């Protein structure tokens, strides 16, 4: 992609897989830089995928998603795990009796989840056999689950080829989880044509399913860890109605606090911070807030009536509340009003001119919905002359604000080469970010709830399942659990519980996948694994590669490690100048690195001024001596990598001693420069 900067055409677009609303722990965004070279020069000609210029606003291919809810919730398909996790969920088959394969699959998955909760490896093996029997009978969900077990090496030897084949069978039969796993596999292998096809389907399902699912449209991705430590603050904010902050807010709302009423309504409407999505409770608290004059709640009431979320759909009521909100300068309400005029719902008749005016008001006040809706108008030529370039720019502004439908549309532009040059890699990445907001992400909520309740085995299994589907947060969470709780019987291996080697290799694979998706902490841990030989053969060169990857994402620890490796010639050329450069970079990136960098620079000074001396050999031998005294210092230096700090502390003490000795030697050699004791002042 060209990097030449052109004024007015450089758009920095952050596409995050996190909610637009604040969440406990945001997912790292990726950044898309577009220049003039990324836009097509000739956008005037019609593209086969575009509707004709006089197309009606209901054109199927490029229209907004259908107003009517999908007939079925993907979460309630026979292959979904959610009904098996949530006892309040309806049966996937409704009132009809389950088929034998459906029943066997359900029994097997429930037994598997129970076995990991209780740490019963024999029961887990029995459950896996039931799932295999259902898969042999052609059940797509069972084939998908068996593919997961085969890829991870649970109750059978790990076989990625067999896992891929089983996922292919299940995906061909319509299983969404296997489609997601296949799309991720294609994406990793840079088979973007295949990845785009699957991710496009999955992203559309993600956007449409949010209309009817009781799960929130965007699951907040919460990292269990911050570095190597548990992320206590994020976990505290994810306890739903059990959280103290929630209970305080609820108490304040019950006492008539308008702000608290509005906040409770948001928590229930979007299903945030571990709170179960409940449209009825959201409507209740928004209505209470409106009675107190809250203008923000007016707009949300209008949206609730327009969607029929927890109430009977009523476009007249929607128009009423949106109009009231707009008059109170709630500019995002203009998006809803514009949509009603586009469709002719709740108003006398369609009015494209008025719809465009309302969208423009919203856009002028930086409302991402206004950008998106204007993009649709210009792309389709609805009430305006078609202008693909203008449509692209509006969509990209909406993408910058994290608007999911805009991300989907820009992905489609990249896929089809409309307005933007065809770029399947970018299309796949953007479709992926939307698809991961879909119904399958609900597993992360169940995984988090299990972890918060102390059911680490179930949390590990669910995060591992999501990791197989390509969710980076799940990959790092599962890897962290394996490292943190390695001594507990929670990891199921090829035969019984995981051996230490199986656990290390599985965690290593998960960290590696997370690092591929931009997790610099994962890359750092991969480097540590190769440097110290944890679960893999010691390989300084591969450690350096991993540290380089983390360093490229501005990780101070990786910079320090690279400096250390250059200083000692471990996997990198012995180069004291480069070592100093990396040490200095670490301080620039993170001021907390001042102490270790000071010690490291002291070590460099000794190495430069006393090269080849006994002192340097002694310093180099300290990391090897460290394991012998590990038990003595474990309360102070917990991590194996902190042997470096022990070495550098010794360096500092040594250099102070050497400088003092040098001062005394100079003084002894020049006694005439010293004042005699008792000399007069």
XYZ file of C-alpha atoms in Angstrom:
681
model
C 0.000 0.000 0.000
C 1.363 3.404 -0.912
C 2.460 5.617 1.964
C 2.773 8.913 0.078
C 0.713 11.509 1.905
C -1.806 13.548 -0.045
C -3.674 16.361 1.633
C -7.434 15.788 1.973
C -7.105 12.115 1.059
C -5.141 10.764 3.994
C -7.637 9.024 6.244
C -6.519 7.325 9.422
C -9.095 4.690 10.161
C -9.116 2.699 13.397
C -11.149 -0.478 13.033
C -11.658 -1.918 16.486
C -13.316 -5.181 17.392
C -14.587 -3.532 20.544
C -17.804 -1.761 21.342
C -18.303 1.863 20.405
C -19.459 2.400 23.981
C -16.861 2.375 26.767
C -15.943 -1.105 27.882
C -13.818 -2.728 30.520
C -10.913 -3.609 28.319
C -10.779 -2.538 24.723
C -9.364 -4.636 21.969
C -6.350 -3.202 20.200
C -7.466 -1.561 16.923
C -5.684 -1.913 13.654
C -4.973 1.205 11.640
C -5.758 1.639 7.966
C -3.970 4.436 6.123
C -5.479 5.337 2.770
C -3.847 7.570 0.198
C -4.808 8.755 -3.258
C -3.331 5.578 -4.722
C -5.880 3.446 -2.849
C -8.809 5.136 -4.586
C -9.828 4.251 -8.108
C -9.243 7.087 -10.559
C -12.400 6.446 -12.564
C -15.447 5.980 -10.357
C -17.992 7.424 -12.751
C -18.699 4.218 -14.622
C -21.277 1.816 -13.280
C -20.038 -1.298 -11.538
C -21.966 -4.563 -12.048
C -22.562 -4.817 -8.292
C -24.081 -1.355 -8.044
C -27.822 -0.812 -8.537
C -28.908 1.277 -11.482
C -28.973 5.029 -10.961
C -32.742 5.109 -10.693
C -32.913 2.139 -8.363
C -35.427 2.243 -5.568
C -34.213 2.584 -1.994
C -35.137 -1.037 -1.401
C -32.555 -2.461 -3.825
C -31.487 -5.756 -2.331
C -27.742 -5.933 -2.916
C -26.653 -2.594 -1.505
C -29.548 -1.767 0.801
C -29.270 -1.414 4.525
C -30.128 -4.643 6.293
C -33.726 -5.760 6.338
C -36.126 -4.094 8.749
C -37.710 -7.384 9.675
C -35.899 -9.586 12.132
C -34.424 -12.872 10.883
C -36.678 -15.855 11.263
C -34.341 -17.683 13.640
C -31.656 -16.719 16.102
C -28.263 -18.216 15.135
C -27.597 -18.723 18.847
C -30.474 -21.200 18.944
C -29.323 -23.372 16.055
C -28.875 -27.099 16.782
C -25.101 -26.573 16.616
C -24.926 -23.738 19.142
C -23.442 -24.218 22.592
C -25.391 -21.303 24.114
C -28.634 -23.218 24.851
C -26.455 -25.815 26.560
C -24.827 -23.150 28.730
C -27.963 -21.122 29.496
C -30.781 -23.097 31.150
C -33.204 -20.246 30.396
C -32.671 -20.537 26.625
C -35.342 -22.075 24.474
C -34.685 -25.423 22.840
C -33.215 -25.043 19.341
C -35.878 -27.332 17.965
C -38.749 -25.542 19.718
C -41.629 -27.854 20.546
C -40.413 -30.552 18.161
C -38.538 -33.474 19.740
C -34.792 -33.556 19.227
C -33.399 -35.974 16.672
C -31.155 -38.767 18.052
C -28.040 -37.000 16.788
C -29.180 -33.670 18.297
C -29.789 -35.350 21.638
C -26.429 -37.161 21.562
C -24.618 -33.940 20.683
C -26.344 -32.009 23.490
C -25.615 -34.741 26.042
C -21.972 -34.900 24.938
C -21.339 -31.138 25.135
C -23.099 -30.807 28.491
C -21.075 -33.710 29.863
C -17.871 -32.209 28.494
C -18.566 -28.849 30.171
C -19.393 -30.596 33.432
C -16.240 -32.714 33.273
C -13.900 -29.744 32.923
C -15.683 -28.014 35.804
C -15.132 -30.970 38.124
C -11.726 -31.951 36.747
C -12.904 -35.446 35.754
C -10.724 -36.603 32.851
C -12.533 -39.942 32.522
C -15.907 -38.220 32.181
C -14.384 -35.858 29.630
C -13.204 -38.828 27.535
C -16.709 -40.340 27.692
C -18.252 -37.037 26.597
C -15.797 -36.778 23.702
C -16.815 -40.277 22.594
C -20.486 -39.222 22.570
C -19.649 -36.172 20.472
C -17.676 -38.367 18.073
C -20.636 -40.732 17.744
C -22.922 -37.807 16.883
C -20.340 -36.533 14.372
C -20.198 -39.943 12.735
C -23.967 -39.655 12.349
C -23.484 -36.428 10.395
C -24.404 -33.848 13.034
C -22.721 -30.536 11.980
C -22.325 -29.236 15.524
C -20.733 -32.479 16.649
C -18.387 -32.421 13.659
C -17.398 -28.875 14.586
C -16.814 -29.787 18.248
C -14.807 -32.849 17.222
C -12.695 -30.662 14.935
C -11.954 -28.439 17.931
C -10.915 -31.438 20.054
C -8.766 -32.834 17.235
C -6.971 -29.551 16.630
C -6.253 -29.041 20.324
C -5.237 -32.654 20.940
C -7.896 -33.433 23.560
C -8.566 -37.173 24.093
C -6.765 -37.856 20.795
C -3.519 -36.953 19.041
C -3.476 -33.401 17.723
C -4.197 -33.328 13.983
C -4.716 -30.002 12.245
C -5.479 -31.715 8.945
C -8.260 -33.806 10.495
C -9.586 -30.720 12.271
C -9.681 -28.803 8.984
C -11.542 -31.636 7.236
C -14.147 -31.884 9.999
C -14.648 -28.118 10.003
C -15.120 -28.271 6.225
C -17.831 -30.924 6.539
C -19.597 -28.955 9.287
C -19.321 -25.623 7.430
C -20.770 -27.156 4.264
C -23.722 -28.269 6.394
C -24.214 -24.697 7.653
C -22.421 -24.692 11.010
C -21.454 -21.076 11.825
C -18.685 -22.015 14.251
C -16.894 -24.099 11.653
C -17.347 -21.375 9.047
C -15.637 -19.014 11.466
C -12.817 -21.483 12.133
C -12.300 -22.085 8.404
C -12.317 -18.364 7.634
C -9.632 -17.815 10.278
C -7.581 -20.704 8.930
C -7.751 -19.282 5.405
C -6.886 -15.821 6.730
C -3.762 -17.106 8.503
C -2.666 -18.882 5.329
C -3.224 -15.699 3.283
C -5.944 -17.433 1.240
C -7.914 -14.200 1.172
C -10.392 -15.118 -1.567
C -11.711 -18.005 0.535
C -11.503 -16.018 3.775
C -13.460 -13.094 2.323
C -16.270 -15.350 1.100
C -16.826 -16.813 4.563
C -16.206 -13.671 6.596
C -18.622 -11.663 4.395
C -21.395 -14.152 5.159
C -20.527 -14.227 8.859
C -20.345 -10.447 9.185
C -23.782 -10.041 7.633
C -25.125 -12.655 10.063
C -23.491 -10.709 12.907
C -25.278 -7.502 11.959
C -28.691 -9.055 11.352
C -28.690 -11.359 14.380
C -28.339 -8.423 16.780
C -31.955 -7.503 15.962
C -33.438 -10.510 17.737
C -30.809 -12.121 19.914
C -31.097 -11.599 23.643
C -27.325 -11.405 23.646
C -25.940 -7.869 23.231
C -24.932 -6.864 19.691
C -21.355 -6.358 20.841
C -19.779 -8.475 23.555
C -17.209 -6.514 25.537
C -13.891 -8.323 25.175
C -12.283 -8.489 28.616
C -8.667 -9.522 29.069
C -8.124 -11.614 32.164
C -4.585 -10.343 32.454
C -2.525 -7.214 32.202
C 0.937 -8.415 31.297
C 1.568 -11.398 33.544
C -0.784 -10.231 36.305
C -4.527 -10.671 36.664
C -6.493 -7.679 35.374
C -8.381 -7.110 38.616
C -9.932 -3.755 37.662
C -11.414 -5.036 34.385
C -12.708 -8.157 36.114
C -14.290 -6.121 38.903
C -16.265 -4.128 36.331
C -17.539 -7.261 34.596
C -19.550 -8.838 37.403
C -22.914 -7.612 36.140
C -25.585 -7.113 38.769
C -23.216 -8.448 41.442
C -20.848 -5.525 40.924
C -20.879 -2.969 43.720
C -20.914 -0.076 41.230
C -24.020 -1.534 39.567
C -25.788 -1.902 42.903
C -24.975 1.689 43.836
C -26.293 2.887 40.463
C -29.460 0.826 40.879
C -30.010 2.256 44.374
C -29.555 5.802 43.083
C -31.968 5.149 40.211
C -34.591 3.816 42.594
C -34.186 7.008 44.621
C -34.953 9.115 41.532
C -31.499 9.972 40.183
C -31.971 10.708 36.463
C -28.361 10.034 35.479
C -28.473 6.652 37.215
C -31.758 5.784 35.466
C -30.224 6.527 32.078
C -27.080 4.545 32.925
C -29.111 1.508 34.036
C -31.122 1.683 30.838
C -27.905 1.631 28.783
C -26.500 -1.325 30.727
C -29.651 -3.371 30.106
C -30.173 -2.202 26.509
C -26.656 -3.034 25.320
C -25.822 -5.757 27.835
C -22.692 -4.017 29.125
C -20.302 -4.867 31.976
C -21.592 -8.387 32.424
C -25.242 -7.330 32.715
C -27.662 -9.571 30.838
C -29.385 -7.796 27.970
C -33.001 -7.056 28.945
C -35.075 -4.800 26.689
C -37.954 -4.734 29.171
C -35.792 -3.335 31.975
C -34.097 -0.944 29.535
C -37.500 0.396 28.464
C -38.545 0.753 32.099
C -35.538 2.837 33.104
C -35.514 4.944 29.933
C -39.188 5.739 30.509
C -38.438 6.739 34.101
C -35.576 8.949 32.908
C -37.829 10.630 30.319
C -40.349 11.424 33.030
C -37.519 13.305 34.740
C -36.747 15.190 31.501
C -33.715 13.220 30.284
C -33.380 14.051 26.574
C -30.898 11.238 25.815
C -33.454 8.670 26.926
C -36.002 10.191 24.521
C -33.852 9.200 21.572
C -33.376 5.669 22.894
C -37.110 5.277 23.417
C -37.562 6.268 19.790
C -35.068 3.612 18.737
C -36.793 1.001 20.913
C -40.158 1.696 19.276
C -38.641 1.715 15.783
C -36.976 -1.674 16.375
C -39.767 -3.209 18.428
C -37.197 -4.071 21.108
C -39.169 -5.274 24.115
C -42.293 -3.431 22.944
C -44.608 -3.690 19.978
C -43.073 -1.912 16.986
C -44.682 1.499 16.573
C -43.187 3.916 14.053
C -45.538 6.731 15.082
C -44.235 6.592 18.647
C -40.686 6.293 17.295
C -41.151 9.486 15.249
C -42.616 11.292 18.265
C -39.707 10.515 20.608
C -37.005 11.060 17.998
C -38.485 14.454 17.138
C -38.546 15.472 20.783
C -34.936 14.364 21.214
C -33.816 16.216 18.075
C -35.447 19.425 19.306
C -33.337 19.064 22.455
C -30.155 18.952 20.335
C -29.663 15.193 20.552
C -28.151 15.209 17.079
C -27.900 11.447 16.686
C -31.716 11.395 16.754
C -31.611 13.002 13.303
C -30.304 9.700 11.960
C -33.451 7.930 13.109
C -35.664 10.636 11.676
C -33.839 10.501 8.351
C -34.297 6.740 8.213
C -38.047 7.070 8.839
C -38.321 9.529 5.934
C -36.241 7.248 3.676
C -38.633 4.376 4.326
C -41.810 6.400 4.799
C -42.434 4.903 8.250
C -44.407 6.902 10.824
C -44.555 9.916 8.474
C -46.999 11.008 5.793
C -44.802 9.844 2.916
C -41.214 9.261 1.877
C -39.172 12.408 1.589
C -35.601 11.873 0.360
C -34.743 15.569 0.520
C -35.710 15.828 4.173
C -33.943 12.543 4.947
C -30.723 13.860 3.435
C -31.028 17.113 5.407
C -31.405 15.185 8.656
C -28.421 12.948 7.881
C -26.345 16.034 7.098
C -27.255 17.636 10.439
C -26.102 14.494 12.215
C -22.872 14.373 10.190
C -22.150 18.056 10.836
C -22.129 17.207 14.533
C -19.796 14.242 13.967
C -22.427 11.547 14.487
C -21.109 8.374 12.854
C -24.611 7.290 11.888
C -24.936 10.437 9.782
C -21.696 9.627 7.950
C -22.861 6.089 7.278
C -26.320 7.039 6.030
C -24.957 9.724 3.723
C -22.544 7.129 2.369
C -25.494 4.875 1.498
C -27.301 7.739 -0.252
C -24.299 8.670 -2.413
C -23.365 5.082 -3.171
C -26.855 4.209 -4.380
C -27.792 7.597 -5.798
C -30.827 7.999 -3.526
C -32.032 11.580 -3.705
C -28.587 12.698 -4.887
C -26.350 12.177 -7.875
C -24.340 9.010 -7.372
C -20.788 9.788 -6.263
C -18.777 6.735 -5.234
C -15.786 8.781 -4.049
C -17.993 10.859 -1.741
C -19.677 7.683 -0.512
C -16.270 6.153 0.270
C -15.209 9.180 2.281
C -18.411 9.178 4.318
C -18.104 5.448 4.982
C -14.482 5.851 6.051
C -15.394 8.579 8.528
C -18.010 6.268 10.000
C -15.456 3.463 10.161
C -13.147 5.792 12.067
C -15.892 6.061 14.688
C -16.260 2.264 14.859
C -19.622 2.008 13.052
C -20.066 -1.736 12.305
C -22.232 -1.339 9.191
C -19.744 1.130 7.756
C -16.911 -1.330 8.358
C -18.983 -3.935 6.522
C -19.637 -1.598 3.585
C -15.987 -0.546 3.246
C -15.002 -4.205 3.330
C -17.444 -4.782 0.478
C -15.929 -1.873 -1.463
C -12.476 -3.403 -1.057
C -13.810 -6.836 -1.998
C -15.549 -5.696 -5.179
C -13.174 -2.902 -6.157
C -15.785 -0.144 -6.085
C -14.348 3.293 -5.397
C -11.348 1.630 -3.753
C -8.808 -0.613 -5.402
C -9.580 -4.269 -4.877
C -7.788 -5.440 -1.745
C -8.878 -8.839 -0.461
C -6.507 -8.748 2.490
C -8.067 -5.548 3.782
C -11.574 -6.787 2.978
C -10.983 -9.987 4.942
C -9.551 -8.112 7.939
C -12.500 -5.722 8.059
C -15.121 -8.426 7.551
C -13.403 -10.376 10.343
C -13.707 -7.459 12.764
C -17.467 -7.321 12.103
C -17.991 -11.084 12.171
C -16.359 -11.261 15.607
C -19.108 -8.987 16.948
C -21.655 -11.639 16.048
C -23.511 -14.317 18.003
C -20.458 -16.551 18.487
C -18.804 -13.898 20.639
C -21.395 -14.642 23.341
C -19.213 -17.576 24.405
C -16.790 -15.029 25.857
C -19.444 -13.903 28.322
C -19.941 -17.446 29.536
C -16.199 -17.970 29.732
C -15.786 -14.789 31.782
C -18.664 -15.695 34.103
C -17.083 -19.115 34.659
C -13.732 -17.542 35.481
C -15.283 -15.056 37.916
C -17.058 -17.938 39.676
C -13.777 -19.835 40.013
C -14.671 -22.449 37.382
C -11.297 -22.174 35.667
C -11.657 -25.450 33.754
C -14.843 -24.359 31.992
C -13.394 -20.906 31.328
C -10.332 -22.488 29.707
C -12.449 -24.761 27.500
C -14.703 -21.925 26.307
C -11.838 -19.524 25.666
C -10.021 -22.318 23.806
C -13.115 -22.891 21.684
C -13.239 -19.197 20.787
C -9.487 -19.198 20.149
C -10.090 -21.863 17.505
C -12.490 -19.422 15.824
C -9.837 -16.684 15.674
C -10.691 -14.402 18.609
C -7.404 -12.827 19.721
C -8.576 -11.955 23.251
C -9.704 -15.555 23.755
C -6.350 -16.816 22.498
C -4.405 -14.707 24.987
C -6.847 -15.482 27.826
C -6.615 -19.237 27.244
C -2.824 -19.082 27.022
C -2.624 -17.023 30.207
C -4.853 -19.510 32.087
C -2.616 -22.374 30.958
C 0.455 -20.537 32.240
C -1.143 -19.202 35.424
C -3.027 -22.332 36.508
C -0.674 -24.933 35.084
C -0.442 -26.867 38.345
C -4.207 -27.432 38.495
C -5.998 -30.297 36.736
C -7.875 -28.221 34.167
C -6.049 -28.893 30.883
C -7.261 -31.967 29.002
C -4.582 -33.655 26.928
C -4.221 -36.535 24.527
C -4.656 -39.076 27.307
C -6.026 -37.718 30.561
C -4.759 -34.410 31.870
C -2.095 -32.466 29.991
C 1.508 -33.238 30.617
C 3.738 -30.242 31.284
C 4.991 -30.480 27.712
C 1.458 -30.573 26.261
C 0.450 -27.573 28.353
C 3.532 -25.576 27.354
C 3.062 -26.383 23.668
C -0.624 -25.482 23.728
C 0.036 -22.182 25.510
C 2.890 -21.485 23.093
C 0.616 -22.055 20.081
C -2.071 -19.774 21.522
C 0.409 -16.993 22.343
C 1.799 -17.300 18.825
C -1.654 -16.920 17.255
C -2.368 -13.898 19.463
C 0.965 -12.329 18.529
C 0.102 -12.716 14.836
C -2.967 -10.571 15.502
C -1.010 -7.729 17.093
C -0.735 -8.738 20.751
C 2.761 -7.537 21.661
C 2.624 -9.138 25.117
C 2.052 -12.481 23.405
C 5.064 -11.882 21.180
C 7.105 -11.062 24.292
C 6.122 -14.339 25.937
C 6.966 -16.258 22.770
C 10.406 -14.688 22.905
C 10.749 -15.691 26.553
C 9.735 -19.266 25.725
C 12.497 -19.568 23.118
C 15.065 -17.682 25.195
C 14.623 -19.818 28.305
C 13.496 -23.029 26.580
C 10.062 -23.138 28.193
C 8.146 -25.919 26.482
C 10.280 -25.573 23.348
C 13.937 -25.974 22.525
C 16.076 -22.989 23.473
C 16.574 -20.895 20.343
C 18.051 -17.418 20.737
C 17.490 -16.480 17.094
C 13.760 -17.231 17.230
C 13.596 -15.432 20.561
C 15.125 -12.377 18.902
C 12.555 -12.568 16.082
C 9.703 -12.606 18.595
C 11.203 -9.727 20.570
C 11.616 -7.778 17.318
C 7.908 -8.290 16.635
C 6.992 -7.013 20.104
C 9.478 -4.136 19.777
C 7.836 -3.045 16.528
C 4.670 -2.488 18.588
C 6.539 -0.239 21.048
C 6.981 -2.769 23.838
C 9.628 -1.465 26.254
C 10.403 -4.884 27.727
C 11.148 -6.265 24.264
C 13.474 -3.334 23.581
C 15.331 -3.999 26.811
C 15.610 -7.708 25.970
C 17.009 -6.934 22.515
C 19.583 -4.640 24.112
C 20.580 -7.405 26.503
C 20.905 -9.907 23.631
C 23.103 -7.505 21.650
C 25.206 -6.897 24.752
C 25.831 -10.616 25.219
C 25.672 -11.766 21.589
C 22.735 -14.105 22.231
C 20.984 -14.715 18.904
C 22.084 -11.279 17.700
C 25.491 -9.841 16.789
C 27.549 -8.666 19.748
C 27.147 -4.898 19.396
C 27.403 -2.623 22.415
C 26.299 0.439 20.423
C 23.055 -1.248 19.349
C 22.575 -2.538 22.879
C 22.741 1.024 24.214
C 20.323 2.208 21.525
C 17.716 -0.382 22.530
C 18.175 0.388 26.228
C 17.665 4.090 25.531
C 14.526 3.351 23.454
C 13.057 1.363 26.342
C 13.248 4.412 28.629
C 11.674 6.652 25.987
C 8.737 4.264 25.593
C 8.276 3.525 29.298
C 9.779 5.682 32.051
C 9.383 2.757 34.467
C 12.373 1.182 32.700
C 14.775 3.792 34.129
C 16.190 1.597 36.886
C 16.877 -1.538 34.813
C 18.254 0.601 31.986
C 20.553 2.420 34.396
C 21.834 -0.937 35.606
C 22.186 -2.175 32.044
C 24.200 0.872 31.031
C 26.410 0.240 34.061
C 26.974 -3.279 32.778
C 27.892 -1.853 29.368
C 30.414 0.493 30.993
C 32.096 -2.414 32.769
C 32.101 -4.492 29.604
C 33.657 -1.657 27.606
C 36.321 -0.675 30.142
C 37.195 -4.125 31.508
C 36.632 -6.325 28.437
C 37.845 -9.889 28.890
C 38.500 -9.418 32.596
C 37.561 -11.774 35.382
C 34.888 -9.273 36.374
C 33.084 -9.560 33.006
C 33.268 -13.351 33.144
C 31.852 -13.238 36.651
C 28.944 -11.015 35.564
C 28.186 -13.296 32.598
C 28.137 -16.330 34.878
C 25.489 -14.923 37.232
C 22.438 -16.002 35.142
C 23.760 -19.590 35.195
C 24.394 -19.387 38.949
C 20.917 -18.001 39.523
C 18.941 -21.312 39.390
C 21.101 -22.648 42.224
C 19.992 -19.853 44.522
C 16.491 -19.531 43.011
C 14.731 -20.779 46.134
C 16.558 -18.213 48.251
C 15.465 -15.260 46.118
C 12.066 -16.437 44.893
C 10.253 -14.082 47.255
C 12.138 -11.159 45.724
C 12.772 -12.211 42.132
C 9.787 -14.281 41.097
C 10.257 -14.475 37.348
C 13.112 -16.362 35.745
C 13.799 -13.363 33.535
C 14.635 -11.267 36.577
C 17.983 -12.972 36.788
C 19.019 -10.130 34.517
C 18.169 -7.631 37.249
C 20.238 -9.656 39.742
C 23.151 -9.498 37.313
C 22.812 -5.765 36.815
C 22.566 -5.025 40.527
C 25.853 -6.854 40.936
C 27.218 -4.718 38.103
C 26.197 -1.519 39.856
C 27.798 -2.552 43.139
C 30.920 -3.589 41.275
C 31.289 -0.366 39.318
C 30.924 1.689 42.490
C 33.681 -0.393 44.073
C 35.932 -0.020 41.006
C 35.470 3.732 40.851
C 36.295 4.087 44.542
C 39.383 1.896 44.133
C 40.465 3.933 41.094
C 40.103 7.150 43.119
C 42.266 5.769 45.910
C 44.935 4.576 43.461
C 45.108 8.048 41.897
C 45.341 9.616 45.326
C 48.142 7.233 46.356
C 50.085 7.962 43.159
C 49.892 11.748 43.726
C 50.416 12.272 47.453
C 51.597 15.870 46.899
C 48.096 16.807 45.753
C 46.647 15.669 49.063
C 46.373 18.025 51.978
C 48.138 16.712 55.105
C 46.029 15.991 58.088
C 45.782 18.973 60.361
C 46.725 21.486 57.636
C 45.673 25.014 58.394
C 42.542 26.347 56.744
